[in-house]
Amino acid sequence: MRTVSSLPDAILPVSALIIGLSVGCLDYTYLGNGELDTGSLSGDEDDDSNGDDDDDDPETPTGDATGTVCVELYSLDENGNQQAEDWEDHYDSFPFGHIFVGAFTDGGEGDLEARAWFGDTTINSPSMDCDEFELAIDATTDMEVYLMAQLDVGNDGVLGTWDPKGISNQPVSISEGSLTEDVEITILVDIAS
C-alpha cells in the first residue's frame, strides 16, 4: 500500500536548513585522533581540551531506516484532476537532480520552531525507477520521527520551497539499535513544471 503525503511549503525551509548546517560546521573544533568537539553547537560549555571522551554522557540513541523513494510524474486534466504519466512518454533518462532524504520531528500544529532534524542522506544518482536509501538517525532520546524526501527538480543544486517533496505516511520509532525497513516515500512531479 502506498500513501502519498504532501508537505506544505512553509514546513520545510530546506535552504535555511542547508545554510544552517553549513554555518554550523564552522563551529567544530578538531581535537586530534579523528575526533571533533561539537560542544559549541550543542550548547555544552564544558571544555574538554585534552580530547578525552566524557564517560558520564549517555549514548545518543541511533537507529536506522531503509526504504525507497519513488518519483512519479503526473499532469492535470481540464478539470484539475491528477493523471499519472509514464516516464517513457516524456524522458529517456532521469532529468532531475539529487534527492535529499531526512528525518524530522513534528513540532505540532504550526509550531515550526519545535521541528528538529535528526539525520539526512542524499540519493546522488536517482533513476526513473524507485531508489533505495539507508539513513542513520541520531536522536536525543527514544522518539518518533517522520522521513521526508525532496527532489532537486531544477537540477541546480538548490533545494527550495518550490521543489517537490514527499513524507512517510507513518512515523518511524527510533531507539538504540533499532532498524525500520521498507519505508516508502513518493514524490509527485508535475510534468508542466
XYZ file of N, CA, C and O in Angstrom:
772
model
N 0.840 -1.169 0.000
C 0.000 0.000 0.000
C 0.887 1.235 0.000
O 1.785 1.365 0.814
N 0.654 2.147 -0.896
C 1.454 3.357 -0.997
C 0.557 4.549 -0.708
O -0.471 4.742 -1.305
N 0.983 5.349 0.259
C 0.262 6.556 0.589
C 1.174 7.731 0.311
O 2.332 7.712 0.667
N 0.639 8.742 -0.317
C 1.423 9.918 -0.655
C 0.937 11.073 0.193
O -0.254 11.309 0.309
N 1.871 11.756 0.813
C 1.538 12.923 1.608
C 2.220 14.121 1.005
O 3.329 14.031 0.516
N 1.555 15.236 1.045
C 2.172 16.480 0.621
C 2.541 17.273 1.855
O 1.847 17.241 2.856
N 3.635 17.979 1.777
C 4.097 18.803 2.868
C 3.958 20.251 2.463
O 4.496 20.651 1.442
N 3.204 21.048 3.218
C 3.080 22.456 2.855
C 4.445 23.105 2.766
O 5.352 22.778 3.517
N 4.590 24.031 1.823
C 5.868 24.667 1.569
C 6.462 25.322 2.804
O 7.669 25.350 2.970
N 5.635 25.861 3.679
C 6.148 26.583 4.838
C 6.807 25.660 5.852
O 7.578 26.100 6.677
N 6.534 24.357 5.794
C 7.065 23.439 6.787
C 8.541 23.170 6.578
O 9.261 22.930 7.514
N 9.029 23.240 5.368
C 10.393 22.818 5.124
C 11.225 23.911 4.485
O 11.347 23.971 3.284
N 11.799 24.770 5.289
C 12.707 25.763 4.721
C 14.070 25.121 4.522
O 15.006 25.358 5.265
N 14.174 24.252 3.524
C 15.381 23.461 3.323
C 16.598 24.332 3.079
O 17.676 24.033 3.562
N 16.432 25.417 2.333
C 17.594 26.262 2.086
C 18.130 26.789 3.415
O 19.335 26.867 3.606
N 17.253 27.118 4.354
C 17.714 27.551 5.672
C 18.382 26.399 6.400
O 19.375 26.586 7.095
N 17.862 25.192 6.232
C 18.470 24.020 6.842
C 19.879 23.817 6.308
O 20.819 23.634 7.063
N 20.040 23.887 5.003
C 21.352 23.685 4.402
C 22.307 24.782 4.845
O 23.441 24.515 5.218
N 21.858 26.025 4.839
C 22.712 27.121 5.280
C 23.074 26.935 6.742
O 24.224 27.098 7.128
N 22.110 26.541 7.564
C 22.384 26.310 8.977
C 23.412 25.226 9.186
O 24.310 25.352 10.017
N 23.320 24.149 8.434
C 24.303 23.088 8.559
C 25.672 23.564 8.101
O 26.684 23.255 8.709
N 25.725 24.339 7.034
C 27.000 24.828 6.526
C 27.648 25.779 7.513
O 28.837 25.690 7.781
N 26.875 26.697 8.068
C 27.420 27.636 9.033
C 27.808 26.904 10.302
O 28.849 27.159 10.884
N 26.979 25.934 10.716
C 27.259 25.177 11.929
C 28.575 24.438 11.860
O 29.258 24.268 12.860
N 28.972 24.004 10.685
C 30.223 23.273 10.543
C 31.410 24.126 10.947
O 32.447 23.604 11.328
N 31.293 25.436 10.891
C 32.389 26.317 11.253
C 32.672 26.271 12.745
O 33.745 26.676 13.184
N 31.731 25.781 13.553
C 31.898 25.748 14.998
C 32.541 24.470 15.513
O 32.700 24.309 16.705
N 32.894 23.541 14.649
C 33.563 22.322 15.084
C 35.009 22.620 15.481
O 35.672 23.444 14.851
N 35.497 21.954 16.494
C 36.884 22.067 16.902
C 37.536 20.704 16.757
O 37.043 19.718 17.312
N 38.635 20.627 16.028
C 39.340 19.364 15.843
C 40.146 19.070 17.088
O 40.958 19.886 17.534
N 39.942 17.903 17.701
C 40.613 17.527 18.934
C 41.806 16.604 18.696
O 42.513 16.269 19.628
N 42.033 16.196 17.478
C 43.080 15.227 17.203
C 42.520 13.826 17.268
O 41.415 13.592 17.749
N 43.267 12.863 16.798
C 42.846 11.454 16.791
C 41.509 11.260 16.088
O 40.729 10.394 16.437
N 41.199 12.120 15.120
C 39.977 11.959 14.340
C 38.717 12.397 15.045
O 37.621 12.122 14.593
N 38.824 13.081 16.181
C 37.649 13.482 16.935
C 37.346 14.954 16.719
O 38.240 15.775 16.577
N 36.040 15.282 16.709
C 35.596 16.667 16.612
C 34.820 17.019 17.861
O 34.019 16.231 18.353
N 35.045 18.213 18.401
C 34.274 18.715 19.519
C 33.153 19.572 18.958
O 33.409 20.583 18.310
N 31.928 19.160 19.184
C 30.778 19.920 18.698
C 30.054 20.593 19.850
O 28.907 20.976 19.716
N 30.706 20.758 20.982
C 30.070 21.336 22.168
C 29.471 22.695 21.914
O 28.430 23.030 22.446
N 30.117 23.519 21.085
C 29.591 24.851 20.836
C 28.285 24.799 20.051
O 27.504 25.717 20.102
N 28.044 23.696 19.326
C 26.782 23.561 18.600
C 25.684 23.024 19.487
O 24.527 23.343 19.325
N 26.044 22.167 20.438
C 25.015 21.538 21.268
C 24.709 22.342 22.523
O 23.822 21.986 23.278
N 25.459 23.419 22.758
C 25.229 24.211 23.955
C 26.025 23.722 25.135
O 25.942 24.258 26.215
N 26.837 22.672 24.974
C 27.657 22.132 26.033
C 28.871 23.032 26.218
O 29.714 23.134 25.356
N 28.975 23.687 27.364
C 30.047 24.635 27.589
C 31.287 24.000 28.206
O 32.268 24.676 28.452
N 31.242 22.692 28.534
C 32.406 22.025 29.104
C 33.536 22.023 28.098
O 33.363 21.659 26.954
N 34.728 22.414 28.551
C 35.887 22.426 27.674
C 36.747 21.223 27.998
O 37.422 21.190 29.020
N 36.705 20.226 27.159
C 37.496 19.017 27.327
C 38.639 19.083 26.327
O 38.653 18.384 25.335
N 39.605 19.972 26.618
C 40.647 20.267 25.637
C 41.633 19.129 25.437
O 42.401 19.142 24.490
N 41.631 18.116 26.303
C 42.563 17.010 26.101
C 42.030 15.965 25.131
O 42.736 15.030 24.794
N 40.794 16.096 24.694
C 40.241 15.200 23.687
C 39.690 13.906 24.247
O 39.245 13.045 23.507
N 39.705 13.732 25.572
C 39.172 12.502 26.152
C 37.660 12.513 26.090
O 37.021 13.549 26.273
N 37.085 11.343 25.852
C 35.631 11.226 25.855
C 35.146 11.319 27.287
O 35.768 10.827 28.221
N 34.008 11.943 27.494
C 33.391 12.041 28.799
C 32.481 10.835 28.978
O 31.434 10.742 28.377
N 32.887 9.894 29.841
C 32.128 8.656 30.024
C 30.820 8.869 30.766
O 29.997 7.973 30.837
N 30.607 10.074 31.347
C 29.365 10.345 32.052
C 28.213 10.665 31.105
O 27.064 10.646 31.496
N 28.513 11.005 29.850
C 27.468 11.338 28.884
C 26.814 10.062 28.371
O 27.504 9.135 27.959
N 25.472 9.992 28.390
C 24.803 8.811 27.849
C 24.948 8.765 26.326
O 25.110 9.785 25.677
N 24.917 7.583 25.785
C 24.979 7.400 24.330
C 23.721 7.963 23.693
O 22.626 7.837 24.225
N 23.892 8.601 22.547
C 22.747 9.074 21.781
C 22.097 7.882 21.102
O 22.779 7.124 20.429
N 20.790 7.690 21.294
C 20.137 6.574 20.604
C 20.281 6.740 19.091
O 20.046 7.814 18.555
N 20.720 5.695 18.446
C 20.871 5.722 17.000
C 20.096 4.559 16.419
O 20.265 3.417 16.849
N 19.252 4.873 15.453
C 18.513 3.846 14.751
C 18.701 4.047 13.266
O 19.183 5.084 12.810
N 18.351 3.050 12.507
C 18.480 3.121 11.057
C 17.116 2.936 10.415
O 16.254 2.228 10.930
N 16.958 3.567 9.275
C 15.759 3.386 8.463
C 16.211 3.135 7.031
O 17.147 3.774 6.550
N 15.572 2.186 6.386
C 15.855 1.902 4.983
C 14.536 1.894 4.226
O 13.478 1.690 4.801
N 14.643 2.125 2.943
C 13.424 2.118 2.140
C 13.693 2.589 0.735
O 14.829 2.520 0.257
N 12.644 3.089 0.109
C 12.762 3.555 -1.275
C 12.083 4.908 -1.431
O 11.138 5.237 -0.725
N 12.626 5.665 -2.379
C 11.998 6.914 -2.802
C 11.635 6.732 -4.270
O 12.482 6.367 -5.085
N 10.372 6.949 -4.593
C 9.893 6.844 -5.972
C 9.460 8.226 -6.443
O 8.741 8.931 -5.734
N 9.915 8.603 -7.627
C 9.483 9.857 -8.241
C 8.480 9.478 -9.319
O 8.784 8.698 -10.214
N 7.269 10.007 -9.189
C 6.213 9.704 -10.145
C 5.763 10.989 -10.830
O 5.644 12.037 -10.189
N 5.511 10.885 -12.125
C 5.085 12.028 -12.927
C 3.563 12.090 -12.998
O 2.887 11.067 -12.994
N 3.057 13.319 -13.094
C 1.622 13.500 -13.287
C 1.384 14.759 -14.114
O 2.257 15.599 -14.293
N 0.178 14.849 -14.629
C -0.289 16.068 -15.295
C -1.694 16.345 -14.776
O -2.298 15.504 -14.106
N -2.192 17.524 -15.079
C -3.548 17.882 -14.674
C -4.443 17.890 -15.900
O -4.077 18.436 -16.944
N -5.618 17.262 -15.764
C -6.566 17.293 -16.885
C -7.334 18.611 -16.864
O -7.094 19.479 -16.019
N -8.277 18.769 -17.781
C -9.016 20.021 -17.899
C -9.842 20.359 -16.656
O -10.220 21.510 -16.439
N -10.117 19.350 -15.803
C -10.867 19.580 -14.568
C -9.957 19.781 -13.357
O -10.436 19.904 -12.233
N -8.648 19.765 -13.579
C -7.702 19.939 -12.487
C -7.387 18.667 -11.729
O -6.760 18.717 -10.678
N -7.807 17.508 -12.239
C -7.521 16.229 -11.598
C -6.157 15.708 -12.049
O -5.770 15.868 -13.204
N -5.465 15.039 -11.135
C -4.162 14.477 -11.465
C -4.305 13.232 -12.324
O -5.139 12.372 -12.055
N -3.470 13.157 -13.357
C -3.401 11.989 -14.240
C -1.975 11.464 -14.195
O -1.027 12.228 -14.420
N -1.790 10.184 -13.896
C -0.449 9.590 -13.890
C 0.126 9.625 -15.300
O -0.593 9.440 -16.287
N 1.422 9.888 -15.395
C 2.127 9.940 -16.674
C 3.246 8.904 -16.670
O 3.865 8.655 -15.634
N 3.528 8.304 -17.829
C 4.614 7.338 -17.953
C 5.926 8.062 -18.234
O 5.975 8.992 -19.047
N 6.985 7.613 -17.576
C 8.310 8.200 -17.786
C 8.707 8.153 -19.265
O 9.220 9.124 -19.812
N 8.482 6.992 -19.877
C 8.935 6.769 -21.251
C 8.283 7.721 -22.255
O 8.836 7.981 -23.318
N 7.115 8.251 -21.914
C 6.430 9.193 -22.797
C 7.048 10.594 -22.760
O 6.754 11.417 -23.619
N 7.914 10.842 -21.776
C 8.439 12.197 -21.594
C 9.969 12.284 -21.541
O 10.521 13.317 -21.913
N 10.631 11.240 -21.057
C 12.080 11.312 -20.844
C 12.751 10.001 -21.224
O 12.167 8.920 -21.065
N 14.012 10.101 -21.674
C 14.831 8.916 -21.941
C 15.631 8.516 -20.715
O 16.003 7.356 -20.556
N 15.949 9.489 -19.858
C 16.697 9.232 -18.624
C 16.194 10.206 -17.555
O 15.434 11.131 -17.843
N 16.636 10.002 -16.338
C 16.188 10.837 -15.215
C 16.693 12.266 -15.410
O 17.902 12.501 -15.437
N 15.794 13.250 -15.561
C 16.215 14.607 -15.914
C 16.455 15.550 -14.726
O 16.858 16.686 -14.910
N 16.196 15.062 -13.509
C 16.246 15.930 -12.343
C 17.540 15.720 -11.566
O 18.359 14.871 -11.910
N 17.709 16.484 -10.501
C 18.905 16.400 -9.677
C 18.789 15.376 -8.565
O 17.991 14.441 -8.619
N 19.587 15.580 -7.524
C 19.648 14.675 -6.375
C 18.333 14.664 -5.599
O 17.511 15.564 -5.729
N 18.207 13.638 -4.747
C 17.079 13.553 -3.822
C 17.643 13.599 -2.409
O 18.504 12.798 -2.039
N 17.175 14.549 -1.606
C 17.543 14.689 -0.207
C 16.551 13.878 0.620
O 15.343 13.966 0.402
N 17.042 13.084 1.568
C 16.186 12.320 2.472
C 16.575 12.707 3.896
O 17.764 12.710 4.240
N 15.601 13.064 4.714
C 15.890 13.471 6.082
C 14.861 12.958 7.062
O 13.754 12.577 6.692
N 15.235 12.957 8.337
C 14.348 12.543 9.423
C 14.083 13.760 10.300
O 15.016 14.483 10.669
N 12.817 14.012 10.628
C 12.482 15.166 11.450
C 11.362 14.831 12.413
O 10.616 13.885 12.224
N 11.281 15.625 13.478
C 10.162 15.516 14.405
C 9.147 16.576 14.043
O 9.500 17.650 13.563
N 7.900 16.261 14.285
C 6.820 17.211 14.029
C 6.645 18.056 15.273
O 6.390 17.540 16.355
N 6.793 19.362 15.103
C 6.700 20.277 16.235
C 5.290 20.549 16.698
O 5.089 21.291 17.631
N 4.311 19.994 16.050
C 2.933 20.248 16.426
C 2.299 21.228 15.464
O 2.935 21.741 14.559
N 1.044 21.514 15.679
C 0.287 22.379 14.772
C 0.917 23.755 14.641
O 0.923 24.529 15.584
N 1.479 24.028 13.477
C 2.007 25.348 13.182
C 3.241 25.738 13.968
O 3.685 26.868 13.889
N 3.802 24.830 14.755
C 4.954 25.154 15.581
C 6.236 24.829 14.832
O 6.879 23.820 15.066
N 6.613 25.702 13.904
C 7.807 25.470 13.099
C 9.074 25.528 13.929
O 10.062 24.892 13.604
N 9.065 26.276 15.014
C 10.252 26.397 15.860
C 10.604 25.074 16.525
O 11.765 24.816 16.816
N 9.620 24.223 16.789
C 9.866 22.979 17.510
C 10.307 21.837 16.603
O 10.650 20.774 17.082
N 10.310 22.028 15.287
C 10.770 20.978 14.380
C 12.275 20.847 14.489
O 12.986 21.841 14.602
N 12.740 19.611 14.448
C 14.180 19.369 14.527
C 14.541 18.237 13.572
O 13.732 17.339 13.339
N 15.742 18.284 13.035
C 16.226 17.275 12.092
C 17.222 16.366 12.792
O 18.072 16.819 13.547
N 17.129 15.054 12.517
C 17.935 14.071 13.224
C 18.687 13.125 12.302
O 19.078 12.055 12.719
N 18.886 13.482 11.087
C 19.654 12.651 10.164
C 19.273 12.986 8.739
O 18.165 13.431 8.474
N 20.234 12.839 7.838
C 19.933 13.072 6.432
C 20.921 12.316 5.557
O 22.001 11.931 6.000
N 20.511 12.089 4.341
C 21.345 11.450 3.336
C 20.888 11.969 1.978
O 19.875 12.656 1.880
N 21.636 11.633 0.964
C 21.302 12.077 -0.384
C 21.380 10.907 -1.344
O 22.304 10.099 -1.270
N 20.417 10.811 -2.236
C 20.480 9.862 -3.352
C 21.087 10.662 -4.499
O 20.446 11.551 -5.061
N 22.346 10.386 -4.802
C 23.092 11.204 -5.757
C 22.799 10.905 -7.211
O 22.965 11.773 -8.057
N 22.401 9.694 -7.521
C 22.120 9.307 -8.912
C 20.751 8.659 -9.003
O 20.640 7.446 -9.213
N 19.689 9.445 -8.847
C 18.347 8.864 -8.903
C 18.037 8.306 -10.289
O 18.654 8.698 -11.283
N 17.075 7.413 -10.332
C 16.677 6.794 -11.593
C 15.178 6.981 -11.801
O 14.478 7.493 -10.925
N 14.693 6.522 -12.945
C 13.256 6.586 -13.211
C 12.511 5.503 -12.451
O 11.286 5.535 -12.363
N 13.237 4.539 -11.896
C 12.648 3.539 -11.011
C 12.770 4.050 -9.578
O 13.342 5.096 -9.323
N 12.283 3.292 -8.628
C 12.440 3.670 -7.228
C 13.892 3.467 -6.811
O 14.553 2.535 -7.266
N 14.390 4.346 -5.942
C 15.773 4.293 -5.480
C 15.811 3.992 -3.994
O 15.038 4.547 -3.212
N 16.754 3.134 -3.600
C 16.888 2.743 -2.201
C 17.681 3.790 -1.428
O 18.538 4.474 -1.979
N 17.374 3.897 -0.129
C 18.153 4.752 0.761
C 18.376 4.031 2.076
O 17.642 3.114 2.437
N 19.415 4.453 2.776
C 19.704 3.994 4.125
C 20.041 5.229 4.936
O 20.882 6.034 4.535
N 19.382 5.388 6.070
C 19.506 6.613 6.845
C 19.796 6.290 8.296
O 19.044 5.553 8.934
N 20.910 6.819 8.827
C 21.220 6.714 10.257
C 20.563 7.907 10.940
O 20.716 9.049 10.496
N 19.828 7.642 12.002
C 19.075 8.689 12.687
C 19.577 8.797 14.122
O 19.446 7.860 14.906
N 20.170 9.940 14.458
C 20.652 10.205 15.811
C 19.624 11.066 16.515
O 19.282 12.147 16.041
N 19.148 10.597 17.645
C 18.117 11.319 18.379
C 18.636 11.670 19.769
O 19.653 11.159 20.215
N 17.929 12.535 20.449
C 18.322 12.906 21.800
C 17.737 11.945 22.835
O 18.170 11.915 23.969
N 16.746 11.176 22.424
C 16.083 10.205 23.290
C 15.321 9.249 22.383
O 15.260 9.461 21.177
N 14.737 8.194 22.927
C 13.854 7.366 22.116
C 12.706 8.249 21.641
O 12.123 8.989 22.434
N 12.413 8.201 20.334
C 11.410 9.114 19.794
C 10.860 8.617 18.480
O 11.342 7.626 17.942
N 9.848 9.309 17.986
C 9.291 9.028 16.669
C 9.651 10.175 15.738
O 9.567 11.351 16.124
N 10.061 9.822 14.522
C 10.399 10.826 13.509
C 9.657 10.483 12.223
O 9.237 9.346 12.017
N 9.492 11.468 11.370
C 8.971 11.258 10.021
C 10.137 11.335 9.052
O 11.114 12.043 9.298
N 10.032 10.615 7.956
C 11.039 10.680 6.909
C 10.481 11.502 5.755
O 9.319 11.360 5.390
N 11.308 12.364 5.206
C 10.909 13.251 4.133
C 11.941 13.141 3.016
O 13.124 12.984 3.272
N 11.471 13.195 1.772
C 12.363 13.228 0.616
C 11.989 14.433 -0.228
O 10.815 14.733 -0.415
N 13.005 15.132 -0.727
C 12.771 16.302 -1.571
C 13.673 16.198 -2.798
O 14.854 15.886 -2.702
N 13.081 16.475 -3.961
C 13.760 16.359 -5.249
C 14.246 17.722 -5.720
O 13.488 18.695 -5.716
N 15.492 17.781 -6.146
C 16.032 18.987 -6.776
C 15.547 18.982 -8.221
O 16.243 18.566 -9.131
N 14.313 19.434 -8.425
C 13.671 19.321 -9.737
C 14.380 20.161 -10.798
O 14.411 19.792 -11.970
N 15.006 21.261 -10.405
C 15.709 22.108 -11.364
C 17.132 21.651 -11.647
O 17.797 22.214 -12.503
N 17.601 20.636 -10.926
C 18.958 20.113 -11.067
C 19.985 21.247 -10.981
O 20.958 21.291 -11.709
N 19.721 22.176 -10.031
C 20.599 23.326 -9.859
C 21.382 23.296 -8.550
O 22.070 24.247 -8.212
N 21.255 22.202 -7.795
C 21.979 22.075 -6.535
C 21.356 22.850 -5.388
O 21.944 22.946 -4.320
N 20.160 23.395 -5.599
C 19.484 24.174 -4.571
C 18.129 23.533 -4.290
O 17.369 23.256 -5.206
N 17.836 23.291 -3.010
C 16.518 22.808 -2.618
C 15.727 23.993 -2.091
O 16.156 24.666 -1.153
N 14.605 24.259 -2.699
C 13.776 25.375 -2.285
C 12.361 24.934 -2.035
O 11.994 23.774 -2.244
N 11.532 25.857 -1.602
C 10.142 25.528 -1.299
C 9.376 25.100 -2.542
O 8.338 24.468 -2.445
N 9.886 25.442 -3.731
C 9.235 25.072 -4.984
C 9.537 23.632 -5.400
O 8.865 23.086 -6.254
N 10.561 23.019 -4.819
C 10.925 21.649 -5.190
C 9.968 20.655 -4.550
O 9.649 20.764 -3.358
N 9.494 19.661 -5.318
C 8.518 18.699 -4.791
C 9.103 17.817 -3.697
O 10.297 17.520 -3.693
N 8.240 17.406 -2.789
C 8.653 16.592 -1.658
C 7.570 15.587 -1.292
O 6.432 15.737 -1.689
N 7.958 14.572 -0.560
C 7.024 13.577 -0.054
C 7.423 13.187 1.358
O 8.584 13.329 1.747
N 6.464 12.698 2.137
C 6.707 12.313 3.531
C 6.213 10.894 3.754
O 5.201 10.486 3.183
N 6.926 10.160 4.630
C 6.453 8.828 5.011
C 5.080 8.968 5.649
O 4.802 9.944 6.346
N 4.219 7.983 5.405
C 2.849 8.098 5.915
C 2.728 7.719 7.385
O 1.710 7.976 8.000
N 3.759 7.118 7.947
C 3.760 6.740 9.358
C 5.075 7.205 9.984
O 6.111 7.186 9.331
N 5.058 7.582 11.263
C 6.321 7.928 11.914
C 7.171 6.671 12.121
O 6.661 5.559 12.153
N 8.471 6.879 12.255
C 9.428 5.802 12.493
C 9.891 5.924 13.940
O 10.309 6.996 14.376
N 9.799 4.830 14.707
C 10.262 4.830 16.098
C 11.768 4.592 16.121
O 12.262 3.633 15.524
N 12.475 5.467 16.832
C 13.924 5.380 16.913
C 14.327 5.078 18.343
O 13.905 5.742 19.285
N 15.130 4.048 18.503
C 15.744 3.723 19.781
C 17.098 3.097 19.467
O 17.398 2.789 18.302
N 17.921 2.941 20.466
C 19.269 2.422 20.253
C 19.226 1.083 19.511
O 18.581 0.139 19.942
N 19.862 1.044 18.341
C 19.971 -0.182 17.561
C 18.745 -0.549 16.749
O 18.709 -1.602 16.122
N 17.723 0.299 16.741
C 16.504 -0.043 16.006
C 16.744 0.014 14.499
O 17.596 0.753 14.014
N 15.988 -0.769 13.764
C 16.040 -0.779 12.306
C 14.612 -0.815 11.784
O 13.846 -1.728 12.105
N 14.249 0.193 11.027
C 12.950 0.231 10.372
C 13.202 0.041 8.895
O 13.976 0.787 8.301
N 12.558 -0.953 8.295
C 12.795 -1.285 6.897
C 11.568 -0.985 6.053
O 10.463 -0.840 6.567
N 11.795 -0.915 4.761
C 10.728 -0.809 3.763
C 9.878 0.450 3.883
O 8.675 0.429 3.623
N 10.485 1.567 4.266
C 9.770 2.839 4.277
C 9.647 3.304 2.830
O 10.623 3.337 2.095
N 8.438 3.619 2.416
C 8.202 4.084 1.047
C 7.826 5.552 1.055
O 6.932 5.975 1.795
N 8.529 6.319 0.244
C 8.233 7.736 0.091
C 8.051 7.999 -1.397
O 8.859 7.575 -2.214
N 6.974 8.689 -1.743
C 6.700 9.022 -3.148
C 6.717 10.540 -3.313
O 6.112 11.256 -2.530
N 7.430 10.975 -4.336
C 7.459 12.383 -4.705
C 6.731 12.530 -6.027
O 7.074 11.856 -7.003
N 5.706 13.367 -6.063
C 4.953 13.603 -7.289
C 5.497 14.842 -7.996
O 5.693 15.877 -7.363
N 5.732 14.724 -9.300
C 6.273 15.829 -10.079
C 5.320 16.138 -11.236
O 5.014 15.262 -12.044
N 4.872 17.379 -11.290
C 4.018 17.847 -12.373
C 4.886 18.033 -13.615
O 5.859 18.778 -13.582
N 4.538 17.360 -14.715
C 5.367 17.459 -15.925
C 5.344 18.856 -16.521
O 6.193 19.208 -17.338
N 4.402 19.679 -16.087
C 4.350 21.060 -16.578
C 5.349 21.965 -15.881
O 5.586 23.082 -16.308
N 5.949 21.483 -14.782
C 6.877 22.347 -14.033
C 8.266 22.332 -14.610
O 8.658 21.588 -15.410
